GROMACS .gro file of N, CA and C in nm:
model
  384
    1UNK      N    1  -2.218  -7.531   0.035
    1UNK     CA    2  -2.087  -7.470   0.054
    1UNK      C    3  -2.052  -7.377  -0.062
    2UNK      N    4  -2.080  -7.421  -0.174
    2UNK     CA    5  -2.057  -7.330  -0.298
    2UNK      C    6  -2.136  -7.194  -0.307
    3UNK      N    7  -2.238  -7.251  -0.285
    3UNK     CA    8  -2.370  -7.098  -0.237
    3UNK      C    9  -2.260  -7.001  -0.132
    4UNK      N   10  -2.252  -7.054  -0.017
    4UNK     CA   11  -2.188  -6.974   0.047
    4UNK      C   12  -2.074  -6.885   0.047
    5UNK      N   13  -1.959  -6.974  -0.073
    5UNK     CA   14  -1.873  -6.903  -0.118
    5UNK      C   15  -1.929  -6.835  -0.236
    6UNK      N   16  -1.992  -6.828  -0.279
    6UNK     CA   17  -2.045  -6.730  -0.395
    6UNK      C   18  -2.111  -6.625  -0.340
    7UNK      N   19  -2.202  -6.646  -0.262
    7UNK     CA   20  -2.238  -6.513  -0.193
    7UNK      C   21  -2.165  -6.457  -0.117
    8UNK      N   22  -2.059  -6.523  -0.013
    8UNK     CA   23  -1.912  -6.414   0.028
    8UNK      C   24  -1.879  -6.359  -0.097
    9UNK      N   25  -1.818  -6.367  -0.181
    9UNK     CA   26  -1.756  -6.296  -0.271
    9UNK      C   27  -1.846  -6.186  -0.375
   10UNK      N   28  -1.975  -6.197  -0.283
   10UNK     CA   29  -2.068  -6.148  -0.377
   10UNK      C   30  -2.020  -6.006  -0.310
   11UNK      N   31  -2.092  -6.021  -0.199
   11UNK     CA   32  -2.125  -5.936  -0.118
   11UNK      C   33  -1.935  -5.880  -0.102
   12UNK      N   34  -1.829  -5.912  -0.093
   12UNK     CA   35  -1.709  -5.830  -0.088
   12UNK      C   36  -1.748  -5.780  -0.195
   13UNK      N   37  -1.793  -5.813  -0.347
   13UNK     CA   38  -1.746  -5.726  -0.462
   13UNK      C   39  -1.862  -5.609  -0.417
   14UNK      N   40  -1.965  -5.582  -0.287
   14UNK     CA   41  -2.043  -5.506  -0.336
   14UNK      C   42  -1.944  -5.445  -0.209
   15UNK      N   43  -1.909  -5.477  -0.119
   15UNK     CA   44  -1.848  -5.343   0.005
   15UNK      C   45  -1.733  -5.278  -0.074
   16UNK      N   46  -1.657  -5.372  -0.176
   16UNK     CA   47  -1.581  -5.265  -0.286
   16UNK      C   48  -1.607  -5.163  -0.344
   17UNK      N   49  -1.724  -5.195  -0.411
   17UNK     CA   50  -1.780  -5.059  -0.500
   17UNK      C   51  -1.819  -4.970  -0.390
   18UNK      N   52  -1.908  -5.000  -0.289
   18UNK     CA   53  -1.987  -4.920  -0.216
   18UNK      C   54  -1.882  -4.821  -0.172
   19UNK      N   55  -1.719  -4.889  -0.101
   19UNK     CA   56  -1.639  -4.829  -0.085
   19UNK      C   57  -1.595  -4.733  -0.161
   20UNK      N   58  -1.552  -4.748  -0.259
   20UNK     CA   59  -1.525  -4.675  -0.382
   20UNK      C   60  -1.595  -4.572  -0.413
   21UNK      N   61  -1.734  -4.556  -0.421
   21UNK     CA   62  -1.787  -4.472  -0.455
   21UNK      C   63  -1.810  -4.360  -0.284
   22UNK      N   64  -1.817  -4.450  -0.240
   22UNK     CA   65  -1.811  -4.339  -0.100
   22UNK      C   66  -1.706  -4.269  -0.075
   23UNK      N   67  -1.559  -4.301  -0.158
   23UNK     CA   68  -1.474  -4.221  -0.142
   23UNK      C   69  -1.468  -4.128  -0.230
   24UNK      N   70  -1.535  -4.121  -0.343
   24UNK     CA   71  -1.459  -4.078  -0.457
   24UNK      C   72  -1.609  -3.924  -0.456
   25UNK      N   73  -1.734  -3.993  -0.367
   25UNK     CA   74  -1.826  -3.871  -0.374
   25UNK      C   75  -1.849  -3.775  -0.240
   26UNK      N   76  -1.768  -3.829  -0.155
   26UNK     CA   77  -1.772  -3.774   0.037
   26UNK      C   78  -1.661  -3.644   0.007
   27UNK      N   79  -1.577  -3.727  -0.080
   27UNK     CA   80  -1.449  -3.633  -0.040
   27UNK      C   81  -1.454  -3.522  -0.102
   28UNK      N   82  -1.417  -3.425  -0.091
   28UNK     CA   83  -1.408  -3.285  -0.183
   28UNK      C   84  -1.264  -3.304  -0.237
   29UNK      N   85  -1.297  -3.304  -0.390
   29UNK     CA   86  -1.121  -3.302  -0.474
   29UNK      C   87  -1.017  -3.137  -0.432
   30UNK      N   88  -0.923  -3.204  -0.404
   30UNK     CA   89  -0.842  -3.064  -0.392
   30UNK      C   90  -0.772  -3.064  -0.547
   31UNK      N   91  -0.799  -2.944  -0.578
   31UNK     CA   92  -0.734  -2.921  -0.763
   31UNK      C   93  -0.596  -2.896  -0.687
   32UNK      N   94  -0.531  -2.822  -0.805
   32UNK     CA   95  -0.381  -2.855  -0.851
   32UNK      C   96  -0.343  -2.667  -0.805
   33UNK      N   97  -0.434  -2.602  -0.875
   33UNK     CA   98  -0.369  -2.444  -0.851
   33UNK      C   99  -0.457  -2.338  -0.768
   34UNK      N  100  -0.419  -2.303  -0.697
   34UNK     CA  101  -0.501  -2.214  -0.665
   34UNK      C  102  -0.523  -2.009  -0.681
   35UNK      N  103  -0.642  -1.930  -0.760
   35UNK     CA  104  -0.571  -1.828  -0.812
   35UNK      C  105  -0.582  -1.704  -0.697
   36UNK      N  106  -0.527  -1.624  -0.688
   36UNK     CA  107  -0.493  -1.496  -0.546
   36UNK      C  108  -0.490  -1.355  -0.609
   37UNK      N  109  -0.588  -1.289  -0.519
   37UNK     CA  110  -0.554  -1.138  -0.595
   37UNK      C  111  -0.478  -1.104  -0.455
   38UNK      N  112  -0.343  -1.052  -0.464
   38UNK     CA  113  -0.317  -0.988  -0.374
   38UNK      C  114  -0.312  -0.824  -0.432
   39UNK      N  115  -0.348  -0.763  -0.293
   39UNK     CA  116  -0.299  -0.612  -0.261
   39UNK      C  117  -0.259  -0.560  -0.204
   40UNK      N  118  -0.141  -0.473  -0.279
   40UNK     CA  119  -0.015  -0.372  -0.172
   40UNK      C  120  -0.099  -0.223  -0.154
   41UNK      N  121  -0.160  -0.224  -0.015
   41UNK     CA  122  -0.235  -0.118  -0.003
   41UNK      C  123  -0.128  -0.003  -0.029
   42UNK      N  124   0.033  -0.019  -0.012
   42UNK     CA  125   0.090   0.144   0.022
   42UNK      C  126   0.091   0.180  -0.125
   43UNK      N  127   0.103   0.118  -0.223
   43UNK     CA  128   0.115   0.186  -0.383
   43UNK      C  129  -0.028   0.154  -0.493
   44UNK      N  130  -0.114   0.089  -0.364
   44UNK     CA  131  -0.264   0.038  -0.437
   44UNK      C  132  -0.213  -0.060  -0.585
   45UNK      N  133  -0.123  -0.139  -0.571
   45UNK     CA  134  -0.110  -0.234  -0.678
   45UNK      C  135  -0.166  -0.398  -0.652
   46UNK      N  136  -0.216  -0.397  -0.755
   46UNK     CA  137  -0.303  -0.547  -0.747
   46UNK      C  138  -0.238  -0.662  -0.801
   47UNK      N  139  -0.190  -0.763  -0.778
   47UNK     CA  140  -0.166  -0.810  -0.861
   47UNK      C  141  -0.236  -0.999  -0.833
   48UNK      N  142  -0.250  -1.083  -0.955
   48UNK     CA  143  -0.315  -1.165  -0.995
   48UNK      C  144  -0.201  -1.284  -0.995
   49UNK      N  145  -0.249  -1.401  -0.895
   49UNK     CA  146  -0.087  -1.488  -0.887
   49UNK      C  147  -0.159  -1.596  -0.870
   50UNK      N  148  -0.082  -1.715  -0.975
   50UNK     CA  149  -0.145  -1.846  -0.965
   50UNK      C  150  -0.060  -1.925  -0.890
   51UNK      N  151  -0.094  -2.000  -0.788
   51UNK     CA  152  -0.032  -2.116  -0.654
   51UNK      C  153  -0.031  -2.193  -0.706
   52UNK      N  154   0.070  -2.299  -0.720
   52UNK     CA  155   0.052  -2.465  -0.695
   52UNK      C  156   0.036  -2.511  -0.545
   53UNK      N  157  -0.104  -2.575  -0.526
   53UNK     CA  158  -0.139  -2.636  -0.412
   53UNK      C  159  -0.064  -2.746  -0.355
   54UNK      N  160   0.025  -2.696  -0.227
   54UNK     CA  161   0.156  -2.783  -0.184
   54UNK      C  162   0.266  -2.695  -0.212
   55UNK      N  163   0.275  -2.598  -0.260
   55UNK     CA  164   0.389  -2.579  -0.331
   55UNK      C  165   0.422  -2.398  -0.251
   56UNK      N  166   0.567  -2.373  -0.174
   56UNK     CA  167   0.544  -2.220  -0.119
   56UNK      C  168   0.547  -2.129  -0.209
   57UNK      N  169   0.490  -2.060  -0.226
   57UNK     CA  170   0.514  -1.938  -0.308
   57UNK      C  171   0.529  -1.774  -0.266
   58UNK      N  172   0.635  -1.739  -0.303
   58UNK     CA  173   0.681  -1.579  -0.220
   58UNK      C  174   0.626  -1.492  -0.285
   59UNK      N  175   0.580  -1.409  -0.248
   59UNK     CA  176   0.527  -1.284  -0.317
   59UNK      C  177   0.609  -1.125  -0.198
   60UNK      N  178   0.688  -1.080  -0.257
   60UNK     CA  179   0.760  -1.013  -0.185
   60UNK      C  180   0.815  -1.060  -0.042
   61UNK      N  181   0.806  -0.992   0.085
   61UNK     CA  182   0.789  -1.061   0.203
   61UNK      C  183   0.697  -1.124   0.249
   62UNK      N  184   0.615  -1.186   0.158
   62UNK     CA  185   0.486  -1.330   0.220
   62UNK      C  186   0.575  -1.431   0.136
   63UNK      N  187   0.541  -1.534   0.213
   63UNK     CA  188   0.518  -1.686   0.211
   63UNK      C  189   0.425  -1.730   0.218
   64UNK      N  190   0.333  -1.807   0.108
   64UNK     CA  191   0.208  -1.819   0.089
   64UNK      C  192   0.217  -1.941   0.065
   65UNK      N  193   0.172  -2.039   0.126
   65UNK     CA  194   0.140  -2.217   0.103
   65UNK      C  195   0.007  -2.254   0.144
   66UNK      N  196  -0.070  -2.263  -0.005
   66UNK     CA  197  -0.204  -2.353  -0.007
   66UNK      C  198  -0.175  -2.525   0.011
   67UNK      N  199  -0.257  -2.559   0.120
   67UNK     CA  200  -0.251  -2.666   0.132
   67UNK      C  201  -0.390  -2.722   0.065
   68UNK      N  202  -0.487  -2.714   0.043
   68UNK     CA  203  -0.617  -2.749  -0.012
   68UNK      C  204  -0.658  -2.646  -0.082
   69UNK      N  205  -0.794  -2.702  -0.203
   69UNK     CA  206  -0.820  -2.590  -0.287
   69UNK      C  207  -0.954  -2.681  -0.326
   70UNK      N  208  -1.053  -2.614  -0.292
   70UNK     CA  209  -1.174  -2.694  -0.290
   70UNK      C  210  -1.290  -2.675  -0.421
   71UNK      N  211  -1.323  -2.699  -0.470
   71UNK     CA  212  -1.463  -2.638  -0.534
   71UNK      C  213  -1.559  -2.702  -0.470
   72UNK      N  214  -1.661  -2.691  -0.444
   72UNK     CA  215  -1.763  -2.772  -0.423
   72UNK      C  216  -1.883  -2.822  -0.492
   73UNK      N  217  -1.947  -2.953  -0.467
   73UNK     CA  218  -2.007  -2.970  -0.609
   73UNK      C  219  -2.128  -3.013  -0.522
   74UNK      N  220  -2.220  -3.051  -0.620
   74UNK     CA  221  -2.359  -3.050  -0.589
   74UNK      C  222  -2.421  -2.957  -0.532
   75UNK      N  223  -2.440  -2.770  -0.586
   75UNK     CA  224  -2.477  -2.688  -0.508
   75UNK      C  225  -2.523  -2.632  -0.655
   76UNK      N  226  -2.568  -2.542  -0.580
   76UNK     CA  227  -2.662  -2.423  -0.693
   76UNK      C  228  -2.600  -2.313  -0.779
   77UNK      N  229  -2.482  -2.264  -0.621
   77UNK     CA  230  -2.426  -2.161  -0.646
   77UNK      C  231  -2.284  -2.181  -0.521
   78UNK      N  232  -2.171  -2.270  -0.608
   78UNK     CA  233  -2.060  -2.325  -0.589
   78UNK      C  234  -2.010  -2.254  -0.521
   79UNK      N  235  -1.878  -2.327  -0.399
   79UNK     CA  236  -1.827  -2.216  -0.327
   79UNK      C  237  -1.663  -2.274  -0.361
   80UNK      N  238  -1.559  -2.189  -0.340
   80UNK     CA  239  -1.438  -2.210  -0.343
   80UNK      C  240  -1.389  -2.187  -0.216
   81UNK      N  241  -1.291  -2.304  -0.133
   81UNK     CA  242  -1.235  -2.307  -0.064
   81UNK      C  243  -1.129  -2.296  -0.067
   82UNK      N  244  -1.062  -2.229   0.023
   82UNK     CA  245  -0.859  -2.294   0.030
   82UNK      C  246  -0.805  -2.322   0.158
   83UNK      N  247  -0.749  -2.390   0.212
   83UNK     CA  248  -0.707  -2.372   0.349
   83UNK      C  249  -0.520  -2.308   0.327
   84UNK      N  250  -0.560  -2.210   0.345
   84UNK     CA  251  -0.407  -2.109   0.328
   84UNK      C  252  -0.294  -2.060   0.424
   85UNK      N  253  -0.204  -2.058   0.439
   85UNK     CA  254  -0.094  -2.022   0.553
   85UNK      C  255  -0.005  -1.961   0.515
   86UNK      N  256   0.043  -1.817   0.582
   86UNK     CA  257   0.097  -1.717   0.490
   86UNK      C  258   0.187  -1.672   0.660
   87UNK      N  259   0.297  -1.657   0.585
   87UNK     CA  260   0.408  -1.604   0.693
   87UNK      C  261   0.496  -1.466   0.690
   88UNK      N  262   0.504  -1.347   0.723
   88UNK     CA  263   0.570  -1.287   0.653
   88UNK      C  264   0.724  -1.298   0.742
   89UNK      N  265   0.786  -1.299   0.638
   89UNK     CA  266   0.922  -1.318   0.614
   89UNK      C  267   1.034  -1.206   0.712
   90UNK      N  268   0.931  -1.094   0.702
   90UNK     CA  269   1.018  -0.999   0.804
   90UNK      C  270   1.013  -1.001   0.925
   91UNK      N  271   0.907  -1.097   0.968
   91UNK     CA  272   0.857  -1.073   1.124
   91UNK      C  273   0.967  -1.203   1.159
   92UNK      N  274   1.048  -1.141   1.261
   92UNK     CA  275   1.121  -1.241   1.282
   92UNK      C  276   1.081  -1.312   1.466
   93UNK      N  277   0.954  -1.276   1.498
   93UNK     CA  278   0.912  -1.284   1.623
   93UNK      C  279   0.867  -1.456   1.616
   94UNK      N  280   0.936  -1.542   1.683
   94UNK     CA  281   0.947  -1.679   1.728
   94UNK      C  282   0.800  -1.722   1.745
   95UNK      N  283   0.745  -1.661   1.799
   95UNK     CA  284   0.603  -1.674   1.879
   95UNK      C  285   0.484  -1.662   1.781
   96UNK      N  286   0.508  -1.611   1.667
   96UNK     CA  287   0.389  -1.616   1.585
   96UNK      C  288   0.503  -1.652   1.452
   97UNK      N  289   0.435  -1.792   1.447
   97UNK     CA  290   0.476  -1.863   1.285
   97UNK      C  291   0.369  -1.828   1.172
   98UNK      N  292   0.253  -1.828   1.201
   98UNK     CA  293   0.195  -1.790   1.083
   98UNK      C  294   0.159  -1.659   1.057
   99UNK      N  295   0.097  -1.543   0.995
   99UNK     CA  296   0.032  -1.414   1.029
   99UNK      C  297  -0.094  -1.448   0.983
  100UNK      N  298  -0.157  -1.599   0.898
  100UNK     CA  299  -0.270  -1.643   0.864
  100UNK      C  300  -0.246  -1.812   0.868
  101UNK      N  301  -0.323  -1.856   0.883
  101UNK     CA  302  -0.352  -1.983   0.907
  101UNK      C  303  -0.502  -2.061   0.905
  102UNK      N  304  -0.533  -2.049   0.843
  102UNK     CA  305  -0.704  -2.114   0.836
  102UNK      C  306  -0.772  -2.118   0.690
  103UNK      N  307  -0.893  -2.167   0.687
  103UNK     CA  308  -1.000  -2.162   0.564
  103UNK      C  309  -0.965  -2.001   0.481
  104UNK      N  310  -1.004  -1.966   0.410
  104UNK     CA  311  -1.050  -1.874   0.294
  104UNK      C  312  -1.160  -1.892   0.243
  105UNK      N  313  -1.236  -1.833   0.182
  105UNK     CA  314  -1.382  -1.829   0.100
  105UNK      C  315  -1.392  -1.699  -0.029
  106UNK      N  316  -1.367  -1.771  -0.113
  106UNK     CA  317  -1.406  -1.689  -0.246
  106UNK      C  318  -1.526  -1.600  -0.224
  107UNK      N  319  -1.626  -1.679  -0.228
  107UNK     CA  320  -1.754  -1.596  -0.200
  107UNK      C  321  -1.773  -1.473  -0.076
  108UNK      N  322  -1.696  -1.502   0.031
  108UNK     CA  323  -1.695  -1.461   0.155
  108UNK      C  324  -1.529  -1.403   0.223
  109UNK      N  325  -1.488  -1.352   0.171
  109UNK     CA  326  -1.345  -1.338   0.207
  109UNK      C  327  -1.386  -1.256   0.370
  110UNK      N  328  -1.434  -1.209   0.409
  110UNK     CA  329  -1.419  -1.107   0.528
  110UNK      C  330  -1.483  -1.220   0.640
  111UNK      N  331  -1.552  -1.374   0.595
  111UNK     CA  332  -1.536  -1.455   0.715
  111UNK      C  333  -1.419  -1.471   0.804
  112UNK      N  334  -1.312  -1.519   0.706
  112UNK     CA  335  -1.185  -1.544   0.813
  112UNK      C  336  -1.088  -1.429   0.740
  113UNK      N  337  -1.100  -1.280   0.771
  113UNK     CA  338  -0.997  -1.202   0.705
  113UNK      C  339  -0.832  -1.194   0.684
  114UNK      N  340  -0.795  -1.207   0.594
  114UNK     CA  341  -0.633  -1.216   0.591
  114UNK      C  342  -0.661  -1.067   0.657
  115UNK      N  343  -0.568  -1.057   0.776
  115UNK     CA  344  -0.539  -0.934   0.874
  115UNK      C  345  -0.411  -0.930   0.847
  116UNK      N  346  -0.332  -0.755   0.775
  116UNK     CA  347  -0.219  -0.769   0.736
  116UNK      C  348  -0.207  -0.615   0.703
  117UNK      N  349  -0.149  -0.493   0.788
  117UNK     CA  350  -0.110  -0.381   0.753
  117UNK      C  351  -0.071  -0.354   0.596
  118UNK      N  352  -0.018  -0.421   0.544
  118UNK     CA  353   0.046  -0.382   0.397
  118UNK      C  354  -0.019  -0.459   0.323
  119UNK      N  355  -0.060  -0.592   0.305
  119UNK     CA  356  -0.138  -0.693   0.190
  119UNK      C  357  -0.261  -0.720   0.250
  120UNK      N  358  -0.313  -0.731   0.168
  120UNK     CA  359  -0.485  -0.777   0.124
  120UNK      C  360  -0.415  -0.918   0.027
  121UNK      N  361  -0.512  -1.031   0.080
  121UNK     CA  362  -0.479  -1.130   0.013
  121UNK      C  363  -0.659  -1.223  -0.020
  122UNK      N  364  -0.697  -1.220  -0.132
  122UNK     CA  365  -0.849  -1.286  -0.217
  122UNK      C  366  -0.781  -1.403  -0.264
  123UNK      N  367  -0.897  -1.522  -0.217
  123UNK     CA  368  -0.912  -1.638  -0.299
  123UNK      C  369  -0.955  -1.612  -0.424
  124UNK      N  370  -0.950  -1.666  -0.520
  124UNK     CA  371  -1.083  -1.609  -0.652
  124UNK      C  372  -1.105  -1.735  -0.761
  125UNK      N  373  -0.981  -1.828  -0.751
  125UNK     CA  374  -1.089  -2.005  -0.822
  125UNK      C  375  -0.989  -2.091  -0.716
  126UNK      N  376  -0.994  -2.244  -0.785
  126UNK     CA  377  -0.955  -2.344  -0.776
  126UNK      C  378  -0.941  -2.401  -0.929
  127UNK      N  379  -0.846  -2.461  -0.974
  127UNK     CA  380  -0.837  -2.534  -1.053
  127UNK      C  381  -0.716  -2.641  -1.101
  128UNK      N  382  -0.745  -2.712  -1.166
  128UNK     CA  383  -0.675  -2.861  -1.164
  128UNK      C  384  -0.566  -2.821  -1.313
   0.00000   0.00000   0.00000
């Protein structure tokens, strides 16, 4: 009987760790800021703006809320993620809430293009 309770408790302390570590290496950490080059094509001005991930941030008529901000690890040649949602403020048309809504890619910005007559909007890090 003692065997038996010693090896139950063996084996929980090992689905703990196993747990533990399967969470802490599956998951991709979302950092804290995320950094943005935006561009106003009509006066060609660039400018360089750091996000808090969670947090809205206005940049003229956008509304820009990063919800995730990825780095990825165990690779050769790291990629930065964001999952980003950007609204502009003037469009007052009911029917379209976001004017972007999806992934971003540092490395790859023209996969999912911010599509936007007046701004150009670049991922360019992640950080905590």
């Amino acid at each position: 009987m003692n065997r038996l309770f010693l090896y139950s408790g063996f084996l929980f302390i090992l689905i703990l760790i196993f747990d533990a570590y399967d969470r802490d290496y599956n998951q991709p950490k979302t950092e804290n800021f995320a950094v943005l080059t935006i561009l106003d094509k009509v006066n060609s001005q660039s400018d360089i703006v750091e996000v808090e991930v969670g947090t809205e941030y206005r940049f003229k008529n956008l509304s820009i809320n990063i919800l995730k901000c990825n780095n990825s690890k165990f690779d050769d040649d790291p990629e930065v993620t964001a999952y980003m949602q950007v609204r502009d403020t003037v469009n007052k048309d009911q029917n379209k809430v976001f004017i972007f809504n999806d992934w971003t890619f540092a490395s790859s910005p023209s996969i999912r293009p911010f599509d936007h007559p007046v701004y150009d909007i670049w991922l360019k890090k992640c950080y905590s």
